[in-house]
mmCIF file of C-alpha atoms in Angstrom:
data_model
loop_
_atom_site.group_PDB
_atom_site.id
_atom_site.type_symbol
_atom_site.label_atom_id
_atom_site.label_comp_id
_atom_site.label_asym_id
_atom_site.label_seq_id
_atom_site.Cartn_x
_atom_site.Cartn_y
_atom_site.Cartn_z
ATOM 1 C CA MET Y 1 -9.184 -5.291 -12.426
ATOM 2 C CA VAL Y 2 -11.400 -5.425 -9.804
ATOM 3 C CA LEU Y 3 -10.805 -6.151 -5.902
ATOM 4 C CA SER Y 4 -13.510 -7.564 -4.119
ATOM 5 C CA GLY Y 5 -14.465 -8.807 -0.289
ATOM 6 C CA HIS Y 6 -17.411 -11.109 0.496
ATOM 7 C CA ALA Y 7 -18.866 -11.337 3.822
ATOM 8 C CA LEU Y 8 -15.546 -10.862 5.391
ATOM 9 C CA ALA Y 9 -14.992 -11.591 9.377
ATOM 10 C CA CYS Y 10 -11.848 -11.210 11.234
ATOM 11 C CA THR Y 11 -11.363 -11.747 14.959
ATOM 12 C CA ARG Y 12 -8.252 -11.123 17.254
ATOM 13 C CA ASP Y 13 -7.640 -12.372 20.814
ATOM 14 C CA ASP Y 14 -11.286 -13.625 20.510
ATOM 15 C CA ARG Y 15 -12.943 -10.149 19.765
ATOM 16 C CA VAL Y 16 -14.559 -9.805 16.769
ATOM 17 C CA LEU Y 17 -13.042 -6.880 14.594
ATOM 18 C CA PHE Y 18 -15.494 -6.612 11.663
ATOM 19 C CA GLN Y 19 -17.881 -9.163 10.236
ATOM 20 C CA ASP Y 20 -20.278 -9.382 7.264
ATOM 21 C CA LEU Y 21 -18.111 -6.977 5.246
ATOM 22 C CA ASN Y 22 -18.536 -6.411 1.673
ATOM 23 C CA PHE Y 23 -16.709 -4.235 -0.703
ATOM 24 C CA ARG Y 24 -16.064 -3.697 -4.395
ATOM 25 C CA VAL Y 25 -13.319 -1.543 -6.072
ATOM 26 C CA SER Y 26 -12.191 -1.483 -9.509
ATOM 27 C CA ASP Y 27 -9.363 0.165 -11.636
ATOM 28 C CA GLY Y 28 -9.042 3.830 -11.439
ATOM 29 C CA GLN Y 29 -10.818 3.863 -7.827
ATOM 30 C CA ALA Y 30 -9.688 4.047 -4.447
ATOM 31 C CA LEU Y 31 -11.156 2.406 -1.446
ATOM 32 C CA LEU Y 32 -10.274 4.818 1.588
ATOM 33 C CA VAL Y 33 -10.667 2.275 4.837
ATOM 34 C CA GLU Y 34 -11.150 4.372 8.278
ATOM 35 C CA GLY Y 35 -12.126 3.683 11.772
ATOM 36 C CA ARG Y 36 -10.807 4.241 15.153
ATOM 37 C CA ASN Y 37 -7.628 2.695 16.213
ATOM 38 C CA GLY Y 38 -8.093 -1.202 17.145
ATOM 39 C CA THR Y 39 -11.000 -1.678 14.251
ATOM 40 C CA GLY Y 40 -9.162 -3.709 12.361
ATOM 41 C CA LYS Y 41 -7.759 -1.469 9.508
ATOM 42 C CA THR Y 42 -4.276 -2.853 9.432
ATOM 43 C CA THR Y 43 -5.659 -6.584 9.819
ATOM 44 C CA LEU Y 44 -7.974 -5.798 6.584
ATOM 45 C CA LEU Y 45 -4.944 -4.522 4.532
ATOM 46 C CA ARG Y 46 -2.742 -7.510 5.626
ATOM 47 C CA THR Y 47 -5.959 -9.869 4.873
ATOM 48 C CA LEU Y 48 -6.152 -8.188 1.264
ATOM 49 C CA CYS Y 49 -2.362 -8.658 0.800
ATOM 50 C CA GLY Y 50 -2.901 -12.664 1.390
ATOM 51 C CA ILE Y 51 -0.366 -12.111 4.838
ATOM 52 C CA ARG Y 52 -3.769 -13.710 6.718
ATOM 53 C CA ARG Y 53 -6.583 -15.253 5.920
ATOM 54 C CA PRO Y 54 -10.171 -13.844 7.036
ATOM 55 C CA ASP Y 55 -12.068 -16.064 9.643
ATOM 56 C CA GLU Y 56 -14.961 -16.099 7.116
ATOM 57 C CA GLY Y 57 -15.586 -14.839 3.640
ATOM 58 C CA ASP Y 58 -13.645 -14.412 0.419
ATOM 59 C CA ILE Y 59 -11.385 -11.964 -1.391
ATOM 60 C CA HIS Y 60 -11.549 -12.202 -5.190
ATOM 61 C CA CYS Y 61 -9.351 -10.427 -7.796
ATOM 62 C CA ASP Y 62 -11.098 -10.364 -11.112
ATOM 63 C CA GLY Y 63 -13.541 -12.949 -9.909
ATOM 64 C CA ASN Y 64 -10.833 -15.437 -8.622
ATOM 65 C CA CYS Y 65 -9.910 -16.128 -4.905
ATOM 66 C CA ILE Y 66 -6.800 -14.575 -4.310
ATOM 67 C CA TYR Y 67 -5.555 -17.543 -2.344
ATOM 68 C CA ALA Y 68 -6.122 -19.858 -5.379
ATOM 69 C CA LEU Y 69 -4.201 -17.331 -7.528
ATOM 70 C CA GLY Y 70 -1.192 -17.149 -5.055
ATOM 71 C CA SER Y 71 1.711 -15.658 -6.444
ATOM 72 C CA ASP Y 72 -0.206 -14.493 -9.632
ATOM 73 C CA TYR Y 73 -1.968 -12.268 -7.458
ATOM 74 C CA HIS Y 74 0.991 -10.722 -5.586
ATOM 75 C CA HIS Y 75 2.496 -9.908 -8.882
ATOM 76 C CA HIS Y 76 -0.210 -7.527 -9.400
ATOM 77 C CA MET Y 77 -0.131 -5.889 -5.909
ATOM 78 C CA VAL Y 78 2.373 -4.154 -3.879
ATOM 79 C CA TYR Y 79 2.143 -3.390 -0.236
ATOM 80 C CA VAL Y 80 3.696 -0.466 2.000
ATOM 81 C CA GLY Y 81 2.968 -1.237 5.559
ATOM 82 C CA HIS Y 82 3.680 0.611 8.742
ATOM 83 C CA MET Y 83 7.271 -0.712 8.672
ATOM 84 C CA ASP Y 84 9.145 0.806 5.777
ATOM 85 C CA GLY Y 85 10.235 -2.724 4.470
ATOM 86 C CA ILE Y 86 13.880 -1.972 3.616
ATOM 87 C CA LYS Y 87 16.932 -3.400 4.714
ATOM 88 C CA LYS Y 88 19.201 -0.749 6.879
ATOM 89 C CA GLU Y 89 22.361 -2.494 5.798
ATOM 90 C CA LEU Y 90 21.912 -1.916 2.013
ATOM 91 C CA THR Y 91 22.113 1.036 0.068
ATOM 92 C CA ALA Y 92 19.202 2.914 -1.371
ATOM 93 C CA GLU Y 93 19.871 1.656 -4.780
ATOM 94 C CA GLU Y 94 20.544 -2.101 -3.428
ATOM 95 C CA ASN Y 95 17.007 -1.843 -1.367
ATOM 96 C CA LEU Y 96 15.181 -0.893 -4.490
ATOM 97 C CA LYS Y 97 17.086 -3.411 -6.863
ATOM 98 C CA VAL Y 98 15.683 -6.095 -4.108
ATOM 99 C CA LEU Y 99 12.322 -4.914 -4.381
ATOM 100 C CA SER Y 100 11.992 -4.495 -7.802
ATOM 101 C CA ALA Y 101 13.158 -8.265 -8.328
ATOM 102 C CA LEU Y 102 10.299 -9.264 -6.232
ATOM 103 C CA GLY Y 103 7.791 -8.477 -8.902
ATOM 104 C CA ARG Y 104 7.334 -7.158 -12.500
ATOM 105 C CA ALA Y 105 9.554 -4.148 -13.609
ATOM 106 C CA GLY Y 106 7.808 -0.778 -13.336
ATOM 107 C CA ARG Y 107 7.835 2.173 -15.732
ATOM 108 C CA TRP Y 108 10.547 3.902 -13.573
ATOM 109 C CA GLY Y 109 14.033 3.069 -13.279
ATOM 110 C CA ILE Y 110 15.815 2.695 -9.957
ATOM 111 C CA GLU Y 111 17.762 6.318 -10.642
ATOM 112 C CA ASP Y 112 14.580 7.992 -11.833
ATOM 113 C CA ALA Y 113 12.454 6.527 -8.831
ATOM 114 C CA LEU Y 114 14.736 7.689 -6.381
ATOM 115 C CA ALA Y 115 14.762 11.193 -7.837
ATOM 116 C CA ARG Y 116 11.137 11.457 -7.850
ATOM 117 C CA VAL Y 117 11.198 10.886 -3.906
ATOM 118 C CA ARG Y 118 14.002 13.280 -3.659
ATOM 119 C CA LEU Y 119 16.742 10.761 -2.801
ATOM 120 C CA ARG Y 120 18.853 11.420 -5.749
ATOM 121 C CA GLY Y 121 22.489 11.552 -4.645
ATOM 122 C CA PHE Y 122 21.966 9.034 -2.080
ATOM 123 C CA GLU Y 123 22.193 5.902 -4.227
ATOM 124 C CA ASP Y 124 25.026 4.742 -2.391
ATOM 125 C CA VAL Y 125 24.145 5.522 1.001
ATOM 126 C CA HIS Y 126 23.398 3.136 3.341
ATOM 127 C CA ALA Y 127 19.650 2.935 4.325
ATOM 128 C CA GLY Y 128 20.639 2.721 8.283
ATOM 129 C CA LYS Y 129 21.946 6.219 7.763
ATOM 130 C CA PHE Y 130 18.736 7.889 6.680
ATOM 131 C CA SER Y 131 16.367 9.710 8.829
ATOM 132 C CA ALA Y 132 12.782 8.450 9.296
ATOM 133 C CA GLY Y 133 11.225 10.459 6.673
ATOM 134 C CA GLN Y 134 14.021 9.369 3.978
ATOM 135 C CA ARG Y 135 13.309 5.879 4.869
ATOM 136 C CA ARG Y 136 9.755 6.173 4.592
ATOM 137 C CA ARG Y 137 10.447 8.056 0.836
ATOM 138 C CA LEU Y 138 12.849 5.241 0.036
ATOM 139 C CA GLY Y 139 10.051 2.578 0.861
ATOM 140 C CA LEU Y 140 7.512 4.395 -1.067
ATOM 141 C CA ALA Y 141 10.036 4.335 -4.172
ATOM 142 C CA ARG Y 142 9.074 0.522 -4.357
ATOM 143 C CA LEU Y 143 5.788 1.716 -5.806
ATOM 144 C CA LEU Y 144 7.649 3.157 -8.817
ATOM 145 C CA VAL Y 145 9.753 0.249 -9.597
ATOM 146 C CA SER Y 146 6.983 -2.138 -9.492
ATOM 147 C CA ARG Y 147 4.252 -2.706 -12.152
ATOM 148 C CA ALA Y 148 1.532 -3.667 -9.741
ATOM 149 C CA GLU Y 149 -2.051 -2.378 -10.544
ATOM 150 C CA ILE Y 150 -3.084 -2.839 -6.930
ATOM 151 C CA TRP Y 151 -1.420 -0.533 -4.334
ATOM 152 C CA ILE Y 152 -2.448 -1.344 -0.685
ATOM 153 C CA LEU Y 153 -0.894 1.233 1.888
ATOM 154 C CA ASP Y 154 -1.151 1.511 5.338
ATOM 155 C CA GLU Y 155 -0.640 4.798 6.736
ATOM 156 C CA PRO Y 156 1.532 6.083 3.910
ATOM 157 C CA PHE Y 157 2.118 9.610 5.636
ATOM 158 C CA THR Y 158 3.842 8.088 8.475
ATOM 159 C CA SER Y 159 7.021 10.361 9.355
ATOM 160 C CA LEU Y 160 6.614 12.307 6.033
ATOM 161 C CA ASP Y 161 6.877 16.196 6.194
ATOM 162 C CA ARG Y 162 4.272 18.217 3.925
ATOM 163 C CA TYR Y 163 6.456 17.439 0.846
ATOM 164 C CA GLY Y 164 5.974 13.912 1.552
ATOM 165 C CA VAL Y 165 2.526 13.893 1.921
ATOM 166 C CA GLU Y 166 1.844 15.803 -1.293
ATOM 167 C CA LEU Y 167 4.281 13.275 -3.133
ATOM 168 C CA VAL Y 168 2.129 10.431 -1.893
ATOM 169 C CA GLU Y 169 -1.054 12.063 -3.148
ATOM 170 C CA GLU Y 170 0.737 12.923 -6.485
ATOM 171 C CA LEU Y 171 1.519 9.288 -6.692
ATOM 172 C CA VAL Y 172 -1.806 7.892 -5.616
ATOM 173 C CA ALA Y 173 -3.647 10.423 -8.127
ATOM 174 C CA GLU Y 174 -1.321 9.296 -11.106
ATOM 175 C CA HIS Y 175 -1.657 5.639 -10.559
ATOM 176 C CA MET Y 176 -5.089 5.867 -10.351
ATOM 177 C CA ALA Y 177 -5.512 8.188 -13.264
ATOM 178 C CA GLN Y 178 -3.284 5.241 -15.324
ATOM 179 C CA GLY Y 179 -6.048 2.765 -14.189
ATOM 180 C CA GLY Y 180 -4.570 1.694 -11.277
ATOM 181 C CA LEU Y 181 -6.373 0.708 -7.715
ATOM 182 C CA VAL Y 182 -5.548 1.662 -4.283
ATOM 183 C CA VAL Y 183 -6.779 0.701 -0.837
ATOM 184 C CA VAL Y 184 -5.312 2.870 1.611
ATOM 185 C CA THR Y 185 -5.748 3.694 5.535
ATOM 186 C CA SER Y 186 -4.939 7.122 6.760
ATOM 187 C CA HIS Y 187 -5.715 9.107 10.086
ATOM 188 C CA HIS Y 188 -5.158 12.338 7.830
ATOM 189 C CA PRO Y 189 -7.126 13.936 5.117
ATOM 190 C CA MET Y 190 -6.277 12.767 1.577
ATOM 191 C CA ASN Y 191 -6.585 14.391 -1.331
ATOM 192 C CA PHE Y 192 -7.405 11.989 -4.509
ATOM 193 C CA GLY Y 193 -7.828 14.530 -6.999
ATOM 194 C CA GLU Y 194 -10.908 13.784 -9.369
ATOM 195 C CA ALA Y 195 -10.500 9.909 -8.820
ATOM 196 C CA ALA Y 196 -13.403 8.131 -7.446
ATOM 197 C CA VAL Y 197 -13.364 7.340 -3.903
ATOM 198 C CA GLN Y 198 -15.402 4.821 -1.576
ATOM 199 C CA ARG Y 199 -15.051 5.008 2.410
ATOM 200 C CA LEU Y 200 -15.124 2.022 4.399
ATOM 201 C CA ASP Y 201 -15.587 2.725 7.909
ATOM 202 C CA LEU Y 202 -14.780 -0.165 10.357
ATOM 203 C CA SER Y 203 -15.819 1.618 13.603
ATOM 204 C CA ALA Y 204 -19.377 -0.070 13.113
ATOM 205 C CA GLY Y 205 -17.750 -3.446 12.943
ATOM 206 C CA THR Y 206 -19.555 -4.184 9.889
#
């Protein structure tokens, strides 16, 4: 699977965030999006998810425009943004049931996924009672219960302790080793293991 951007440009409040942006990342690889605050990292990731359209240019998945693919593209992609994306009034198990129902079932069952993110025993606890780090780990568990080849992660280390950081790095490394593709932003150094990594710096605007 190949995800590519062609002559992308995005503006916000009449200010150009980036323009003439091109990239190509394929299975087993990672694209690390870097740049100062306000350079458009989150905007780019939301554009890659199809949440917003670029002002110029196109995004292709395996040669097809993602907007033409529609739901077919979204079945192959999972997005973890700044917000945890969980419902506080639902239990941990109920949250993952909802999230897994939105896409294709992953290799991990719900109980195993909760155990992997160190939430075993919290299945019936409402997410509203979790700490910020626990909520973040629950949000990341969606990566395990969804069979998506493309992971788009916006600051995945937010609210995580050292174990949580190591967990994210392990999950990303395993995903790429299995042929997955990752696009990620992070203000902190990230260990990708032996995987091929491309760096895209938006500070220059191109």
